[in-house]
PDB file of C-alpha atoms in Angstrom:
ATOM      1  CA  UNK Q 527      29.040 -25.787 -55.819  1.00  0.00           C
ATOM      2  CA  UNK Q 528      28.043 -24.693 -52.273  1.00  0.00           C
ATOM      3  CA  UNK Q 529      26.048 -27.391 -50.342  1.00  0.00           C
ATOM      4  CA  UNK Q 530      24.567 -27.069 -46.913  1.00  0.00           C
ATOM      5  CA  UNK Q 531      22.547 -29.812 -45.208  1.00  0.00           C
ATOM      6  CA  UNK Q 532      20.890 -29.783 -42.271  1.00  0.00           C
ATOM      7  CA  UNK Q 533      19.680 -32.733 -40.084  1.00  0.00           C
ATOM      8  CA  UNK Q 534      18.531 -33.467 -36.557  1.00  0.00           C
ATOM      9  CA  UNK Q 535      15.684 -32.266 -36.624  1.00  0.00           C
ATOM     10  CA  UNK Q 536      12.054 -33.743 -35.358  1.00  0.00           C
ATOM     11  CA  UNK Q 537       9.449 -33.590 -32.373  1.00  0.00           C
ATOM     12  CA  UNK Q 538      10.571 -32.861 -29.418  1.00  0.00           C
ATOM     13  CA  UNK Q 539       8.511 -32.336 -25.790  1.00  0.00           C
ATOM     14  CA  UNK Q 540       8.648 -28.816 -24.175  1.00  0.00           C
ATOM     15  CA  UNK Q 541      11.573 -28.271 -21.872  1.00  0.00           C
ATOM     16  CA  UNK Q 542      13.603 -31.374 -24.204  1.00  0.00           C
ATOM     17  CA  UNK Q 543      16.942 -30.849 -26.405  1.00  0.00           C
ATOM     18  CA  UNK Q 544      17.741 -31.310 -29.443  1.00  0.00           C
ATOM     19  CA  UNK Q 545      21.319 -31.361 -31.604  1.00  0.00           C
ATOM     20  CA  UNK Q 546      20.988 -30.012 -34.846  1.00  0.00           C
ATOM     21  CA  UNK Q 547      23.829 -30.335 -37.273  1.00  0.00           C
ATOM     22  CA  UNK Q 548      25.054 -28.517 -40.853  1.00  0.00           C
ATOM     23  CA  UNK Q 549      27.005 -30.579 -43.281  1.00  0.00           C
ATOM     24  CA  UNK Q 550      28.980 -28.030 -45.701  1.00  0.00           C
ATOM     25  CA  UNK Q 551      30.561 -28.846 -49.042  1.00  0.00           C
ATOM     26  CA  UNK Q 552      31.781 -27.610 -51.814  1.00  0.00           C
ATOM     27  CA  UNK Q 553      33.888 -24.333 -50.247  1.00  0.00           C
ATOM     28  CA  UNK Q 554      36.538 -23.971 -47.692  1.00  0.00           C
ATOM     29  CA  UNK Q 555      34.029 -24.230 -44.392  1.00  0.00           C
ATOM     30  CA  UNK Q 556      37.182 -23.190 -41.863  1.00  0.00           C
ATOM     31  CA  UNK Q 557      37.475 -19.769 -43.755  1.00  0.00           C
ATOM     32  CA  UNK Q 558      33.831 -18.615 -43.675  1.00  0.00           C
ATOM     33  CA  UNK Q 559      31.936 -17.581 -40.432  1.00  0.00           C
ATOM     34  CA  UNK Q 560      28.124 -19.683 -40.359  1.00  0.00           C
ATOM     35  CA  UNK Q 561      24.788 -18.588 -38.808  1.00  0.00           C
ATOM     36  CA  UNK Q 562      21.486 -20.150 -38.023  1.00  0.00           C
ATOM     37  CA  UNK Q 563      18.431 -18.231 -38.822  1.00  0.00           C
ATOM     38  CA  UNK Q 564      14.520 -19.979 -38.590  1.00  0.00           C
ATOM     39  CA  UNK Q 565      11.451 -19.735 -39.466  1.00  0.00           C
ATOM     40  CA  UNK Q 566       8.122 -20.253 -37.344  1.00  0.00           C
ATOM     41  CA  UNK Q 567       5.436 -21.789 -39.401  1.00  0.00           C
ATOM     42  CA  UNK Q 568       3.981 -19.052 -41.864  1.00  0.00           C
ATOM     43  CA  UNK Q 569       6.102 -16.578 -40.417  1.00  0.00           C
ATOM     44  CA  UNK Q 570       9.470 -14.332 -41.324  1.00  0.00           C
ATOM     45  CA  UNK Q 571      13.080 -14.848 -40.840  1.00  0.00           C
ATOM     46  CA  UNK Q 572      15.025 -14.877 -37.456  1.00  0.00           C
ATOM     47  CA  UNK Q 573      18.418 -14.768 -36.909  1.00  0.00           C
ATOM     48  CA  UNK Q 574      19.133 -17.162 -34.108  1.00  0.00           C
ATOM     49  CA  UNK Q 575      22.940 -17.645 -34.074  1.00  0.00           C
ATOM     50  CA  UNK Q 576      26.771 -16.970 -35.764  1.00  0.00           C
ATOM     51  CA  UNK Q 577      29.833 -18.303 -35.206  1.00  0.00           C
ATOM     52  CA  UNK Q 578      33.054 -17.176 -36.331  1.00  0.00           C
ATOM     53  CA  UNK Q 579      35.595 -19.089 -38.507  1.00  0.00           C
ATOM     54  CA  UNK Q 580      37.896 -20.440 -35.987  1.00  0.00           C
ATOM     55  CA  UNK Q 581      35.156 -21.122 -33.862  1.00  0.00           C
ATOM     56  CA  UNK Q 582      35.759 -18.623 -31.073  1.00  0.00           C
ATOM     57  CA  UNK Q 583      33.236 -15.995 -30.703  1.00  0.00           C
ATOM     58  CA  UNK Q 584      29.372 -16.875 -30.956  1.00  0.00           C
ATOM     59  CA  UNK Q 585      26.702 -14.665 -31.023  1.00  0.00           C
ATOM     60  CA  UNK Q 586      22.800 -15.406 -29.780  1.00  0.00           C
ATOM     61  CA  UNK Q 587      19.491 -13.419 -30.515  1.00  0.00           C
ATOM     62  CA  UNK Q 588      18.212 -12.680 -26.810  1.00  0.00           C
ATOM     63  CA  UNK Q 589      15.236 -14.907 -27.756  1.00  0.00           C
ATOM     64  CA  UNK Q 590      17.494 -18.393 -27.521  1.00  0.00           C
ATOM     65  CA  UNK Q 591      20.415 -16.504 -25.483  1.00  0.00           C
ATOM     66  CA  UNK Q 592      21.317 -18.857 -22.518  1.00  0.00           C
ATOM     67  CA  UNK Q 593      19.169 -21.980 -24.476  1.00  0.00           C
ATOM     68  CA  UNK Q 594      21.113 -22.845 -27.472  1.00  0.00           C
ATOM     69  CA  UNK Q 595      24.540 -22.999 -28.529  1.00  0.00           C
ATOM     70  CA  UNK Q 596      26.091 -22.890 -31.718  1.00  0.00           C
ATOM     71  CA  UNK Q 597      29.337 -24.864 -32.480  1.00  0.00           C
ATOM     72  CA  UNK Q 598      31.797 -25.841 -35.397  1.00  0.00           C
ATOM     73  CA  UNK Q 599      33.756 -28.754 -36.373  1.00  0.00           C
ATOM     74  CA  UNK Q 600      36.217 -27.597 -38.858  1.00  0.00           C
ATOM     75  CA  UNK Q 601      38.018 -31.349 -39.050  1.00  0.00           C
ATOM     76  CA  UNK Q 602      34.131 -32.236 -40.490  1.00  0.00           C
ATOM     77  CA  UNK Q 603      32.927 -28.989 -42.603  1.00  0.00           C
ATOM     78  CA  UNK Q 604      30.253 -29.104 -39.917  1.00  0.00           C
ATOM     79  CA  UNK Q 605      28.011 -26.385 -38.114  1.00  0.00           C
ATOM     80  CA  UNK Q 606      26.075 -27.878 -34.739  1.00  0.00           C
ATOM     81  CA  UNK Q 607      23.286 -26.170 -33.038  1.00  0.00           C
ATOM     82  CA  UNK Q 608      22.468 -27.493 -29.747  1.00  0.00           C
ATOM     83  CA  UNK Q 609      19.062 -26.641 -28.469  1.00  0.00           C
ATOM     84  CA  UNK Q 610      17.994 -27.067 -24.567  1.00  0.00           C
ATOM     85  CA  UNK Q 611      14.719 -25.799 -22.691  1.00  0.00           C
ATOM     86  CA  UNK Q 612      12.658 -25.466 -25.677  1.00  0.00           C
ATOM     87  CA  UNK Q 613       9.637 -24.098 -26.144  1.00  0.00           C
ATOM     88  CA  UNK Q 614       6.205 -24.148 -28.047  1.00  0.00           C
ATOM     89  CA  UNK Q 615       7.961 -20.590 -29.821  1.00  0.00           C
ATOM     90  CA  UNK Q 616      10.779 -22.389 -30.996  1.00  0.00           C
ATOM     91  CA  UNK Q 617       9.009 -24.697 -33.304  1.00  0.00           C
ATOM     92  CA  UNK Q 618      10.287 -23.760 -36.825  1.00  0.00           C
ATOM     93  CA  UNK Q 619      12.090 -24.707 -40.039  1.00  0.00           C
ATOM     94  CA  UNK Q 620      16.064 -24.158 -38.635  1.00  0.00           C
ATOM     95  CA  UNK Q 621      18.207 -22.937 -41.799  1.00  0.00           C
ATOM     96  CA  UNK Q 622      22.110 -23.343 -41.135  1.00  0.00           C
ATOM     97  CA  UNK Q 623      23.856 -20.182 -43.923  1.00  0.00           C
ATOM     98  CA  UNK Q 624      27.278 -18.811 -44.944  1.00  0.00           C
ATOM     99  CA  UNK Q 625      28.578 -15.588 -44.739  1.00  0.00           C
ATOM    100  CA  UNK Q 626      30.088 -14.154 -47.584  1.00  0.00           C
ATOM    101  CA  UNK Q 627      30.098 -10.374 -48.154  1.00  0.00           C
ATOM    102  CA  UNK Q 628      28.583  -9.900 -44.827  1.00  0.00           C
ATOM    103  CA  UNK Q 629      25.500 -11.041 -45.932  1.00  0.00           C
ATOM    104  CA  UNK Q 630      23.706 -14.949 -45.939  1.00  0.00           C
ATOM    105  CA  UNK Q 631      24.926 -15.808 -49.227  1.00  0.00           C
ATOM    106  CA  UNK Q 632      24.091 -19.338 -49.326  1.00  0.00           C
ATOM    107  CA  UNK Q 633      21.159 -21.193 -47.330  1.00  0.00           C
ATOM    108  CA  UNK Q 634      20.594 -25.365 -46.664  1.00  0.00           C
ATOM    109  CA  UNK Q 635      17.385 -26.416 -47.044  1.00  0.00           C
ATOM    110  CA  UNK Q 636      16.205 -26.393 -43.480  1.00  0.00           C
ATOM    111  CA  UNK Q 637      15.297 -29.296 -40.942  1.00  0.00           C
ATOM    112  CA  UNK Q 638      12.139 -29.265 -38.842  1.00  0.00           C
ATOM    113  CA  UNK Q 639      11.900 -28.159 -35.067  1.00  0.00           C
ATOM    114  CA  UNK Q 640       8.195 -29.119 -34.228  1.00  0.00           C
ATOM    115  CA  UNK Q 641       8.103 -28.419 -29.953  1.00  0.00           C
ATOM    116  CA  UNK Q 642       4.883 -30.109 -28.470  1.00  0.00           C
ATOM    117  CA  UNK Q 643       3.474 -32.333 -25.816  1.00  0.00           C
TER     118      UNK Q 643
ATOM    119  CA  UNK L 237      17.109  -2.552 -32.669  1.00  0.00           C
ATOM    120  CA  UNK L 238      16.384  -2.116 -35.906  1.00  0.00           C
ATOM    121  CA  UNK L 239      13.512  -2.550 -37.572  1.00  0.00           C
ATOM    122  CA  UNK L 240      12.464  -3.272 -40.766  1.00  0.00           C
ATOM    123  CA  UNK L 241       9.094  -2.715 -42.840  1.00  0.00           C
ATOM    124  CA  UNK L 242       8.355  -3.733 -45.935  1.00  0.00           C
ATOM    125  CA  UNK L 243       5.395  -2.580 -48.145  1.00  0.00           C
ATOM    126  CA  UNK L 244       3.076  -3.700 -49.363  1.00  0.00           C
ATOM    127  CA  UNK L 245       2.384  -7.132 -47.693  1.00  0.00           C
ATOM    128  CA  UNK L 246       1.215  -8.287 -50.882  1.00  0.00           C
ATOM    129  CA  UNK L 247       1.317  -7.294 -54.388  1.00  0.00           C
ATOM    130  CA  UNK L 248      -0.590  -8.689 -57.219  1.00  0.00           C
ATOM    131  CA  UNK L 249       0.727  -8.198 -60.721  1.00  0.00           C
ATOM    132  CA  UNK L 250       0.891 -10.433 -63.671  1.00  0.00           C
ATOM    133  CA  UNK L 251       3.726 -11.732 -65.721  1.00  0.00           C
ATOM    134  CA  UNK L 252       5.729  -9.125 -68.045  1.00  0.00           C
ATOM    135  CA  UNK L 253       4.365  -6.228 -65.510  1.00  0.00           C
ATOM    136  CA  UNK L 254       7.395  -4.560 -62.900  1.00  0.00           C
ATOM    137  CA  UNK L 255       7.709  -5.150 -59.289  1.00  0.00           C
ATOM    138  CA  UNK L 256       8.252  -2.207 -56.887  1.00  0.00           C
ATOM    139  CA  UNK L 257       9.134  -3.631 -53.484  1.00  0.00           C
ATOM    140  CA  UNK L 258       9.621  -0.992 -50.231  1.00  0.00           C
ATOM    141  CA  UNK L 259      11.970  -1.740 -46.897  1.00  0.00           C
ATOM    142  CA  UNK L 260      11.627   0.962 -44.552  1.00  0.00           C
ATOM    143  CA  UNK L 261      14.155   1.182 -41.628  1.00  0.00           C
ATOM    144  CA  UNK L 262      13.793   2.435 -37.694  1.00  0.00           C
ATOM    145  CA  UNK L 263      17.172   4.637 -38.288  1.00  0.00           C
ATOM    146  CA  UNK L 264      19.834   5.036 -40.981  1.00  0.00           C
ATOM    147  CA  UNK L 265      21.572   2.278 -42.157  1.00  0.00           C
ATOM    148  CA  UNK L 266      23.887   3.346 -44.867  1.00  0.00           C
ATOM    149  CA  UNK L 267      23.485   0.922 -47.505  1.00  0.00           C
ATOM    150  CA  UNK L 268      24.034  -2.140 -45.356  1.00  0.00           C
ATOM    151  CA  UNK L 269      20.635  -4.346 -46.864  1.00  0.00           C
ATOM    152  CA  UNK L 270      19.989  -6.900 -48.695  1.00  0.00           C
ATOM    153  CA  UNK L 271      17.001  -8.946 -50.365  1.00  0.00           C
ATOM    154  CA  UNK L 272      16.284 -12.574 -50.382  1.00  0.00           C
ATOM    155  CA  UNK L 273      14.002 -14.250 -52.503  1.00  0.00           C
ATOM    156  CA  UNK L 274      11.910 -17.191 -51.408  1.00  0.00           C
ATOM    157  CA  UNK L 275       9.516 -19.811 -52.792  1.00  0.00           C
ATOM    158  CA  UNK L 276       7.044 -22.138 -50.815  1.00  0.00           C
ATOM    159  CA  UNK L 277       8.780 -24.993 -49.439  1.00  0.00           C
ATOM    160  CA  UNK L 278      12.783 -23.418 -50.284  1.00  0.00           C
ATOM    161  CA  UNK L 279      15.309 -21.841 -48.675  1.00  0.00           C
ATOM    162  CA  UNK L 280      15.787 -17.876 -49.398  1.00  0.00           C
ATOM    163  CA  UNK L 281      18.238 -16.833 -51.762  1.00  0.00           C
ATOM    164  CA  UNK L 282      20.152 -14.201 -51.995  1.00  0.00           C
ATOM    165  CA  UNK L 283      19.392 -11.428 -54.561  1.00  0.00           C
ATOM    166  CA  UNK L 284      21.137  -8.408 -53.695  1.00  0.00           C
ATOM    167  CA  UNK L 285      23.400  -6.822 -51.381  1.00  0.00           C
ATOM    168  CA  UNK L 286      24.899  -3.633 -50.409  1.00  0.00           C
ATOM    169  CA  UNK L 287      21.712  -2.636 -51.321  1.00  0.00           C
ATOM    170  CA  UNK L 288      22.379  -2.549 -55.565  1.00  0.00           C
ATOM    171  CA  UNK L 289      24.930  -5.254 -55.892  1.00  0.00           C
ATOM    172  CA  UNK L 290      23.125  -8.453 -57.331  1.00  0.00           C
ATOM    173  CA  UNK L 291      24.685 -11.810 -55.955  1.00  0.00           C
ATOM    174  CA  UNK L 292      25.861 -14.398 -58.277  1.00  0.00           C
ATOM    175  CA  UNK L 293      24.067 -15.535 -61.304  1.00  0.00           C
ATOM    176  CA  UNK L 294      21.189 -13.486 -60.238  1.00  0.00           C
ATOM    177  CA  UNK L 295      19.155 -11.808 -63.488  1.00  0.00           C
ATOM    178  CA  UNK L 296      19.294  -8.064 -64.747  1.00  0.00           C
ATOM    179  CA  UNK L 297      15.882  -7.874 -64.070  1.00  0.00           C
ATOM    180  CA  UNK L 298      16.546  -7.457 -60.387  1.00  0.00           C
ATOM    181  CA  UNK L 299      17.780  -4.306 -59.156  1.00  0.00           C
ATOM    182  CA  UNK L 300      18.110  -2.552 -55.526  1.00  0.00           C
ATOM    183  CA  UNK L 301      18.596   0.869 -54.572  1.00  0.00           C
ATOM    184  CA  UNK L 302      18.826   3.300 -51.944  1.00  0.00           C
ATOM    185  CA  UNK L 303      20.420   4.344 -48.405  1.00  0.00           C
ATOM    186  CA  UNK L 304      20.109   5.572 -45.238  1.00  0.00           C
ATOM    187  CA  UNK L 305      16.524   4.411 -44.160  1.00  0.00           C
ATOM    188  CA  UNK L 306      14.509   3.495 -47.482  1.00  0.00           C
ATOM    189  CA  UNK L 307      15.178   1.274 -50.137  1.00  0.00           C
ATOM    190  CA  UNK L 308      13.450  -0.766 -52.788  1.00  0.00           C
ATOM    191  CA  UNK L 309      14.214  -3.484 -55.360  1.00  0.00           C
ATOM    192  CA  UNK L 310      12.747  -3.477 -58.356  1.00  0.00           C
ATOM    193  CA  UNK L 311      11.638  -6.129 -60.817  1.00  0.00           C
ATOM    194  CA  UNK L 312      11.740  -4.840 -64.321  1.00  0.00           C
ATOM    195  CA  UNK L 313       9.953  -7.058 -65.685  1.00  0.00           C
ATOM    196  CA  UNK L 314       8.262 -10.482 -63.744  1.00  0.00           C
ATOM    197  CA  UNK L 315       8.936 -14.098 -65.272  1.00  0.00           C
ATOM    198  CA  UNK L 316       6.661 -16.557 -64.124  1.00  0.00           C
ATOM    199  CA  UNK L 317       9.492 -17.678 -61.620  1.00  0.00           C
ATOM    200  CA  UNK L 318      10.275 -14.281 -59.385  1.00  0.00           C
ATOM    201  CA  UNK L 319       6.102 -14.905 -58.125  1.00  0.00           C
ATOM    202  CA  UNK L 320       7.761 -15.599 -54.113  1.00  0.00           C
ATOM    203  CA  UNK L 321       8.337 -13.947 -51.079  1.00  0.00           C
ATOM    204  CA  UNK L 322      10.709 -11.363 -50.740  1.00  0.00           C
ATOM    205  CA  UNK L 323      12.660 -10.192 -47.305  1.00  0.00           C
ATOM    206  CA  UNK L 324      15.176  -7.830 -46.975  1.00  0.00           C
ATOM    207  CA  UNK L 325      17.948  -7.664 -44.256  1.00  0.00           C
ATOM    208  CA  UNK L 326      20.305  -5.395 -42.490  1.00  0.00           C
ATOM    209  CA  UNK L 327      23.385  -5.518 -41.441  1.00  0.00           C
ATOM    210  CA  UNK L 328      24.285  -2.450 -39.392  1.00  0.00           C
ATOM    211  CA  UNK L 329      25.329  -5.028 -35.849  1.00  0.00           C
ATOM    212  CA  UNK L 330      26.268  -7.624 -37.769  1.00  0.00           C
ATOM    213  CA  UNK L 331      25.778 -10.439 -37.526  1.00  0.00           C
ATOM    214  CA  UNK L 332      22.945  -9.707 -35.381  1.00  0.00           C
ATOM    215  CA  UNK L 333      21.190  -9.225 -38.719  1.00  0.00           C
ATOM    216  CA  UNK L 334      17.144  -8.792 -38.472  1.00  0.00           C
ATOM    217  CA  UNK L 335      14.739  -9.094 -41.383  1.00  0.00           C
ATOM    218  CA  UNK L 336      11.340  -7.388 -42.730  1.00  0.00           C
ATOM    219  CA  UNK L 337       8.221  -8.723 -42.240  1.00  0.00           C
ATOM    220  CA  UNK L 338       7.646  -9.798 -46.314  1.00  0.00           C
ATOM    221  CA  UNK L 339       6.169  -9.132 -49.265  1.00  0.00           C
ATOM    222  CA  UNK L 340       4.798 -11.535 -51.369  1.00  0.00           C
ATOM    223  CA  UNK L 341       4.469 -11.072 -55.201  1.00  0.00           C
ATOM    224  CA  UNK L 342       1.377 -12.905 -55.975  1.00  0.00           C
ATOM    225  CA  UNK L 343       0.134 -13.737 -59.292  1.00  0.00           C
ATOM    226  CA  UNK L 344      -3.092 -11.566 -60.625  1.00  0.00           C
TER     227      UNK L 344
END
């Protein structure tokens, strides 16, 4: 059974960083590309990030472009998500997903980005 | 960019009744969509993609159609459990994927 869990999350000050990180199980994490996609308090989904398998390419929303970077530990089955100059608009529940069939086929349960003074 | 509307906002039916959901795209986007289903407090899940192809273990009762620039899914039939949000998602620049705005299936 697929299992994603995020962690890392919590309050954090405007302009602070945060790591987030994405324990996988239950699949072969090297052979699947990974995304992070949130969600603002009573809002929709966002895409934020994607990483290829190996690792080597990365992709960014222009909204966190420049701000966050995404990164993989294969050795671990673990997705990171480092997060730098945040702001009040980044405060959301952070989902870390797999892609299979080019779509987000299965989602963790989210950890908590709460950005305030 | 593309974007993605979905109508109505909210739609207030009661169990047993069927569920017509809209997604409207900004341009054509073959059938590269999917829909997610989620309840308060979960993560989405995956329903269907490629626009009719349910995901894993997901019920008959959920189907998806169409292409180019509209689409729906359709609930045959709604079980106390499918009252959530639904989003659906394209894919044309993957993986810069974007979503719809929602529509939530509300109990009458």
């Amino acid at each position: 059974e697929v299992h994603l869990l995020e962690s890392g999350g919590g309050l954090v000050q405007p302009g602070g960083s945060l790591r987030l990180s994405c324990a996988a199980s239950g699949f072969t994490f090297s052979t699947y590309d990974m995304s992070w996609v949130r969600q603002a308090p009573g809002k929709g989904l966002e895409w934020v990030s994607a990483i290829s398998a190996s690792g080597d390419r990365t992709y960014y929303a222009d909204s966190v472009k420049g701000r966050f970077t995404t990164s993989r530990d294969n050795s671990k089955s673990t997705l990171y998500l480092q997060l730098k100059s945040l702001r009040a608009e980044d405060t959301a529940v952070y989902y870390c997903a797999n892609w299979q069939w080019l779509v987000l086929a299965y989602w963790g349960q989210g950890t908590l980005v709460t950005v305030s003074s | 960019e593309i974007v993605l509307t979905q109508s109505p906002a909210t739609l207030s039916l009661s169990p047993g009744e069927r569920a017509t959901l809209s997604c409207r795209a900004s341009q054509s986007i073959s059938t590269f969509l999917a829909w997610y289903q989620q309840k308060p407090g979960q993560a989405p899940r995956l329903l269907i993609y490629d626009a009719s192809t349910r995901a894993t273990g997901i019920p008959a009762r959920f189907s998806g159609g169409g292409s180019g620039t509209d689409f729906t899914l359709i609930i045959t039939s709604l079980e106390p459990e499918d009252f959530a949000v639904y989003y659906c998602q394209q894919r044309s620049n993957w993986p810069r994927v974007t979503f719809g705005g929602g529509t939530k299936v509300e109990i009458k």
